[in-house]
């Protein structure tokens, strides 16, 4: 392909540049605004960059697989704003839905990048800055469902825990010899712009670490004291989602049955009472683990349980005499009395009231 720009790539006039800012794509980074001699030197450096190789990659490419990226913003006095990404020898920009890379002399941009590196915050500096009032719920993935925490006091505690995390080291995900083990997904939901509730952030945490997106497709892991995030992870263990178990019909607000492209919602208190009784009285005569669950003849369900802290959702599958739940890479299948769940099947298939 032909270069989208001339070579040299930059042709900046010193008097025309109003401001220049650079930031390393790193959770510890702060934006550096160049002024005075630093700004003059940066203009000279950029104007002197000539590229030896031009490539045109799709957006899905990873131009900096093992190198930090730096976001450079050039604001000119006529209002033009140029935003590019720098590596030690690479300039990247977005043109016509493509990621365009210009490769130059080895370590050419190092003097400019060093200015951004010098602005990194020291270890121990809290980097997370969540606002509790913008978070409406915190959702945890459980073994057979999820829990949506809505209690304001508990959400405040979680936000304080996240914001106070004193990381001891930060690593690009690509630098790790192996991904962290036993990660847990936690979803922060909120209403930041007055619109419908939506995901604010998805956190991946371990006992002593948390994932952090630093921009430009760069994922980091921040690590600190062992056990720091255990109070957060322990929410996954506070609620029973393995069936069969004893459900409180007074706390169940809805049971949804679905399969074959349709669904049935059980919301009437007397029908919830009867459905919960079927789940509570199911007694397995055999339980086995299978590598893959054949759902062709099964109905799926979600049981919604409300408590003082939030909403618990329990999922599984069933037919007349079986109750199934995913387990690891396979599933566990409980076999019970023949026809035990036939009333639920009749409700779903023919609308027969419980």
Coordinates of C-alpha atoms in Angstrom, one line a residue:
X1 CA 0.0 0.0 0.0
X2 CA 1.0 3.6 -0.5
X3 CA 1.9 5.7 2.5
X4 CA -1.0 7.8 3.8
X5 CA 1.3 10.5 4.7
X6 CA 4.6 12.0 3.5
X7 CA 8.0 11.0 4.6
X8 CA 9.1 12.5 7.0
X9 CA 5.8 11.8 8.7
X10 CA 5.5 14.9 10.9
X11 CA 5.9 18.5 9.6
X12 CA 5.1 20.6 12.6
X13 CA 5.8 24.3 12.9
X14 CA 6.9 25.3 16.4
X15 CA 4.7 28.4 16.6
X16 CA 1.7 26.5 15.5
X17 CA 1.8 23.8 18.2
X18 CA -0.3 24.9 21.1
X19 CA 0.2 21.9 23.4
X20 CA 1.6 18.4 23.3
X21 CA 0.8 15.7 25.8
X22 CA 2.1 12.2 26.2
X23 CA 1.1 9.3 28.4
X24 CA 2.3 5.8 28.8
X25 CA -0.4 3.1 28.5
X26 CA 0.2 1.9 32.0
X27 CA -2.0 2.0 35.1
X28 CA 0.7 3.9 37.0
X29 CA 1.0 6.6 34.4
X30 CA 0.1 10.3 34.5
X31 CA -0.2 12.5 31.5
X32 CA 2.8 14.7 30.9
X33 CA 2.3 18.1 29.2
X34 CA 5.4 19.3 27.4
X35 CA 6.4 22.9 27.7
X36 CA 9.4 25.1 27.0
X37 CA 12.5 23.4 25.9
X38 CA 10.9 19.9 26.2
X39 CA 8.2 20.9 23.7
X40 CA 10.8 22.4 21.3
X41 CA 12.9 19.2 21.5
X42 CA 9.8 17.0 20.9
X43 CA 8.9 19.0 17.8
X44 CA 12.4 18.6 16.4
X45 CA 12.4 14.9 17.3
X46 CA 9.0 14.3 15.6
X47 CA 9.9 16.3 12.5
X48 CA 13.1 14.2 12.1
X49 CA 11.3 10.9 12.1
X50 CA 11.5 9.1 8.8
X51 CA 10.1 5.6 8.4
X52 CA 11.8 2.7 6.8
X53 CA 8.8 0.5 6.6
X54 CA 5.1 1.1 6.1
X55 CA 2.5 -1.4 6.9
X56 CA -1.3 -1.4 7.0
X57 CA -2.8 -3.7 9.6
X58 CA -6.4 -4.3 10.6
X59 CA -7.7 -3.1 14.0
X60 CA -7.4 -6.6 15.4
X61 CA -3.6 -6.6 15.1
X62 CA -1.3 -6.2 18.1
X63 CA 1.4 -3.8 17.0
X64 CA 3.1 -3.7 20.4
X65 CA 3.1 -7.3 21.5
X66 CA 6.0 -7.0 24.0
X67 CA 6.5 -3.2 24.3
X68 CA 4.7 -0.4 26.1
X69 CA 2.6 1.9 24.0
X70 CA 2.4 5.7 24.5
X71 CA -0.4 8.0 23.6
X72 CA 0.7 11.2 22.1
X73 CA -1.7 14.1 21.5
X74 CA -0.6 17.2 19.5
X75 CA -2.9 20.2 19.7
X76 CA -2.3 23.0 17.1
X77 CA -3.4 26.6 17.4
X78 CA -5.8 26.3 14.5
X79 CA -7.8 23.6 16.4
X80 CA -6.4 20.6 14.7
X81 CA -5.8 17.7 17.1
X82 CA -3.5 14.8 16.1
X83 CA -3.6 11.6 18.2
X84 CA -1.1 8.9 17.5
X85 CA 0.4 6.0 19.5
X86 CA 4.2 5.7 19.8
X87 CA 6.5 2.8 20.5
X88 CA 10.2 3.0 20.8
X89 CA 10.5 3.0 16.9
X90 CA 6.9 3.0 15.7
X91 CA 4.1 5.5 15.1
X92 CA 0.6 4.1 14.8
X93 CA -2.5 6.0 13.8
X94 CA -6.1 5.2 12.8
X95 CA -6.9 5.9 9.2
X96 CA -10.0 4.8 7.3
X97 CA -10.8 2.0 9.8
X98 CA -7.3 0.6 9.6
X99 CA -4.4 0.7 12.0
X100 CA -1.5 2.2 10.1
X101 CA 2.1 1.6 11.3
X102 CA 5.2 3.5 10.4
X103 CA 8.5 1.9 11.5
X104 CA 11.7 3.9 11.9
X105 CA 15.1 3.8 13.5
X106 CA 15.6 1.6 16.5
X107 CA 14.8 3.4 19.8
X108 CA 14.3 6.7 17.9
X109 CA 11.5 8.0 20.2
X110 CA 13.3 7.0 23.5
X111 CA 14.1 10.6 24.6
X112 CA 10.4 11.4 24.3
X113 CA 9.2 8.2 25.9
X114 CA 11.5 8.7 28.9
X115 CA 9.6 11.9 29.8
X116 CA 6.4 9.8 30.2
X117 CA 8.2 7.0 32.0
X118 CA 9.5 9.5 34.6
X119 CA 5.8 10.4 35.5
X120 CA 4.9 6.8 36.7
X121 CA 3.4 6.7 40.1
X122 CA 5.4 4.8 42.7
X123 CA 4.4 1.4 44.0
X124 CA 1.8 1.5 46.7
X125 CA -0.2 4.3 45.2
X126 CA -3.9 3.5 45.0
X127 CA -4.8 3.5 41.3
X128 CA -8.5 2.6 41.3
X129 CA -11.0 5.5 41.8
X130 CA -14.5 4.1 41.7
X131 CA -17.5 6.1 42.9
X132 CA -19.9 4.1 45.1
X133 CA -22.8 6.4 44.2
X134 CA -22.5 5.5 40.5
X135 CA -22.5 1.7 41.2
X136 CA -26.0 0.3 41.5
X137 CA -25.1 -3.4 41.8
X138 CA -22.1 -5.7 42.0
X139 CA -22.6 -9.0 40.3
X140 CA -20.7 -12.2 41.1
X141 CA -20.5 -15.3 39.0
X142 CA -21.4 -18.4 41.0
X143 CA -20.9 -22.1 40.3
X144 CA -24.5 -22.4 39.2
X145 CA -25.8 -18.9 38.8
X146 CA -25.0 -15.4 39.9
X147 CA -25.6 -13.0 42.8
X148 CA -26.5 -9.3 42.3
X149 CA -25.5 -7.3 45.4
X150 CA -27.6 -4.2 45.8
X151 CA -27.1 -3.4 49.5
X152 CA -25.6 0.1 49.6
X153 CA -23.5 -0.4 52.7
X154 CA -21.9 -3.6 51.3
X155 CA -21.3 -1.9 47.9
X156 CA -19.6 1.0 49.8
X157 CA -17.3 -1.5 51.5
X158 CA -16.3 -3.1 48.2
X159 CA -15.6 0.3 46.6
X160 CA -13.4 1.2 49.6
X161 CA -11.5 -2.1 49.3
X162 CA -10.9 -1.6 45.5
X163 CA -9.9 2.1 45.8
X164 CA -7.4 1.4 48.7
X165 CA -5.6 -1.4 47.0
X166 CA -1.8 -0.6 47.4
X167 CA -0.3 -2.5 44.5
X168 CA 3.3 -3.6 44.8
X169 CA 4.0 -4.5 41.2
X170 CA 2.4 -4.0 37.8
X171 CA 2.9 -6.3 34.8
X172 CA 1.6 -6.3 31.2
X173 CA -0.4 -9.5 30.7
X174 CA 1.9 -10.4 27.8
X175 CA 4.9 -10.2 30.1
X176 CA 3.6 -12.9 32.5
X177 CA 5.0 -16.3 32.0
X178 CA 1.6 -17.8 32.7
X179 CA -1.8 -16.2 33.4
X180 CA -2.8 -15.9 37.1
X181 CA -4.6 -18.9 38.5
X182 CA -8.0 -19.0 40.1
X183 CA -9.3 -15.8 38.7
X184 CA -12.8 -14.6 39.5
X185 CA -15.0 -12.3 37.4
X186 CA -16.9 -9.5 39.1
X187 CA -19.2 -7.1 37.3
X188 CA -19.8 -3.5 38.4
X189 CA -23.1 -2.2 37.1
X190 CA -24.3 1.4 37.2
X191 CA -26.0 4.3 35.7
X192 CA -23.3 6.9 34.9
X193 CA -25.2 9.0 32.3
X194 CA -28.8 8.8 33.4
X195 CA -29.4 6.0 30.9
X196 CA -30.4 2.4 31.6
X197 CA -28.2 0.4 34.0
X198 CA -25.2 -1.0 32.2
X199 CA -21.8 -2.6 32.9
X200 CA -19.4 0.0 34.2
X201 CA -16.5 -2.4 34.4
X202 CA -15.6 -6.1 34.5
X203 CA -13.0 -7.0 37.1
X204 CA -10.8 -10.1 37.1
X205 CA -9.3 -10.7 40.5
X206 CA -7.2 -13.2 42.3
X207 CA -6.4 -13.3 46.0
X208 CA -3.6 -10.7 45.6
X209 CA -4.2 -9.2 42.2
X210 CA -6.6 -7.4 39.8
X211 CA -6.7 -6.9 36.1
X212 CA -6.5 -3.3 34.8
X213 CA -7.1 -2.0 31.2
X214 CA -4.6 0.8 30.6
X215 CA -5.7 1.8 27.0
X216 CA -4.6 0.8 23.5
X217 CA -5.4 -2.9 24.0
X218 CA -3.0 -3.1 26.9
X219 CA -4.1 -5.3 29.8
X220 CA -2.2 -5.2 33.1
X221 CA -2.2 -7.2 36.3
X222 CA -1.6 -5.3 39.5
X223 CA -0.3 -7.5 42.4
X224 CA -0.2 -6.7 46.1
X225 CA -0.6 -8.3 49.5
X226 CA -1.6 -12.0 49.5
X227 CA -5.3 -12.3 50.5
X228 CA -6.1 -8.7 50.0
X229 CA -9.1 -9.4 47.7
X230 CA -10.3 -12.5 49.7
X231 CA -13.2 -10.5 51.2
X232 CA -14.4 -9.8 47.6
X233 CA -13.9 -13.4 46.4
X234 CA -15.7 -14.8 49.4
X235 CA -19.0 -13.4 48.2
X236 CA -19.0 -16.3 45.7
X237 CA -19.2 -18.7 48.6
X238 CA -21.9 -17.1 50.7
X239 CA -24.9 -18.5 48.8
X240 CA -26.0 -22.0 48.0
X241 CA -26.6 -22.7 44.2
X242 CA -26.0 -26.4 44.2
X243 CA -29.3 -28.3 43.7
X244 CA -31.1 -30.0 45.3
X245 CA -31.2 -27.7 48.3
X246 CA -33.8 -26.2 50.6
X247 CA -35.3 -23.1 49.0
X248 CA -37.4 -20.7 51.0
X249 CA -40.6 -20.1 49.0
X250 CA -41.0 -16.7 50.8
X251 CA -37.8 -15.5 49.2
X252 CA -38.4 -16.9 45.7
X253 CA -39.9 -14.2 43.5
X254 CA -39.9 -15.9 40.1
X255 CA -39.0 -19.1 38.3
X256 CA -38.4 -19.0 34.6
X257 CA -38.6 -22.1 32.4
X258 CA -37.3 -21.9 28.9
X259 CA -36.4 -24.1 25.9
X260 CA -37.4 -24.6 22.2
X261 CA -37.5 -20.8 21.7
X262 CA -40.1 -20.0 24.3
X263 CA -40.2 -19.3 28.0
X264 CA -42.7 -19.5 30.9
X265 CA -42.5 -17.3 34.0
X266 CA -43.9 -18.5 37.3
X267 CA -44.7 -15.4 39.4
X268 CA -48.0 -16.2 41.2
X269 CA -47.2 -16.9 44.9
X270 CA -49.3 -20.1 45.0
X271 CA -47.6 -21.5 41.9
X272 CA -44.1 -20.5 43.2
X273 CA -45.0 -22.3 46.4
X274 CA -45.8 -25.5 44.5
X275 CA -42.8 -25.2 42.2
X276 CA -40.4 -24.7 45.1
X277 CA -42.0 -27.7 46.8
X278 CA -41.1 -29.8 43.8
X279 CA -37.4 -28.7 43.9
X280 CA -37.2 -29.1 47.7
X281 CA -38.7 -32.6 47.7
X282 CA -36.6 -33.9 44.8
X283 CA -34.5 -36.8 46.2
X284 CA -31.8 -38.2 44.0
X285 CA -31.5 -41.9 43.8
X286 CA -28.3 -41.6 41.7
X287 CA -25.9 -38.8 40.8
X288 CA -23.3 -39.0 38.1
X289 CA -20.9 -36.6 36.2
X290 CA -21.0 -36.5 32.5
X291 CA -18.5 -34.7 30.1
X292 CA -21.3 -33.1 28.1
X293 CA -24.9 -32.5 28.8
X294 CA -27.4 -33.3 26.0
X295 CA -30.0 -30.6 26.5
X296 CA -32.2 -31.6 23.5
X297 CA -34.8 -33.2 25.8
X298 CA -34.3 -30.9 28.8
X299 CA -35.9 -27.6 30.0
X300 CA -33.7 -24.9 31.5
X301 CA -34.7 -22.8 34.5
X302 CA -33.7 -19.7 36.5
X303 CA -34.8 -19.5 40.1
X304 CA -34.8 -15.9 41.4
X305 CA -34.3 -15.5 45.2
X306 CA -34.5 -12.2 46.9
X307 CA -32.8 -11.5 50.2
X308 CA -31.8 -8.5 52.3
X309 CA -28.5 -8.1 50.4
X310 CA -29.7 -8.5 46.8
X311 CA -30.8 -11.1 44.2
X312 CA -29.6 -14.7 43.8
X313 CA -30.2 -16.4 40.5
X314 CA -29.9 -20.2 40.4
X315 CA -29.8 -22.0 37.0
X316 CA -30.1 -25.6 35.9
X317 CA -31.9 -28.0 33.6
X318 CA -34.4 -30.8 34.2
X319 CA -36.9 -33.3 32.7
X320 CA -39.5 -35.4 34.4
X321 CA -37.0 -37.3 36.6
X322 CA -33.6 -35.6 36.3
X323 CA -32.1 -32.4 37.7
X324 CA -28.9 -31.2 36.0
X325 CA -26.3 -28.5 36.6
X326 CA -23.1 -27.6 34.8
X327 CA -20.0 -28.8 36.8
X328 CA -16.5 -27.8 35.7
X329 CA -16.2 -28.7 32.0
X330 CA -19.1 -31.1 32.2
X331 CA -22.3 -31.5 34.2
X332 CA -23.7 -33.4 37.2
X333 CA -26.9 -35.3 36.6
X334 CA -29.2 -36.3 39.5
X335 CA -31.8 -39.0 38.8
X336 CA -34.9 -39.0 41.0
X337 CA -38.4 -40.3 41.2
X338 CA -40.0 -41.0 37.7
X339 CA -42.3 -38.1 36.8
X340 CA -41.4 -35.9 39.7
X341 CA -41.2 -32.8 37.6
X342 CA -44.1 -33.6 35.3
X343 CA -46.2 -30.8 36.8
X344 CA -43.6 -28.2 35.6
X345 CA -43.4 -29.9 32.2
X346 CA -47.2 -29.7 31.9
X347 CA -47.2 -26.1 32.9
X348 CA -44.5 -25.3 30.2
X349 CA -45.8 -27.4 27.4
X350 CA -49.6 -27.1 27.8
X351 CA -50.2 -24.3 30.3
X352 CA -51.6 -26.6 32.9
X353 CA -51.6 -24.7 36.2
X354 CA -49.6 -26.0 39.1

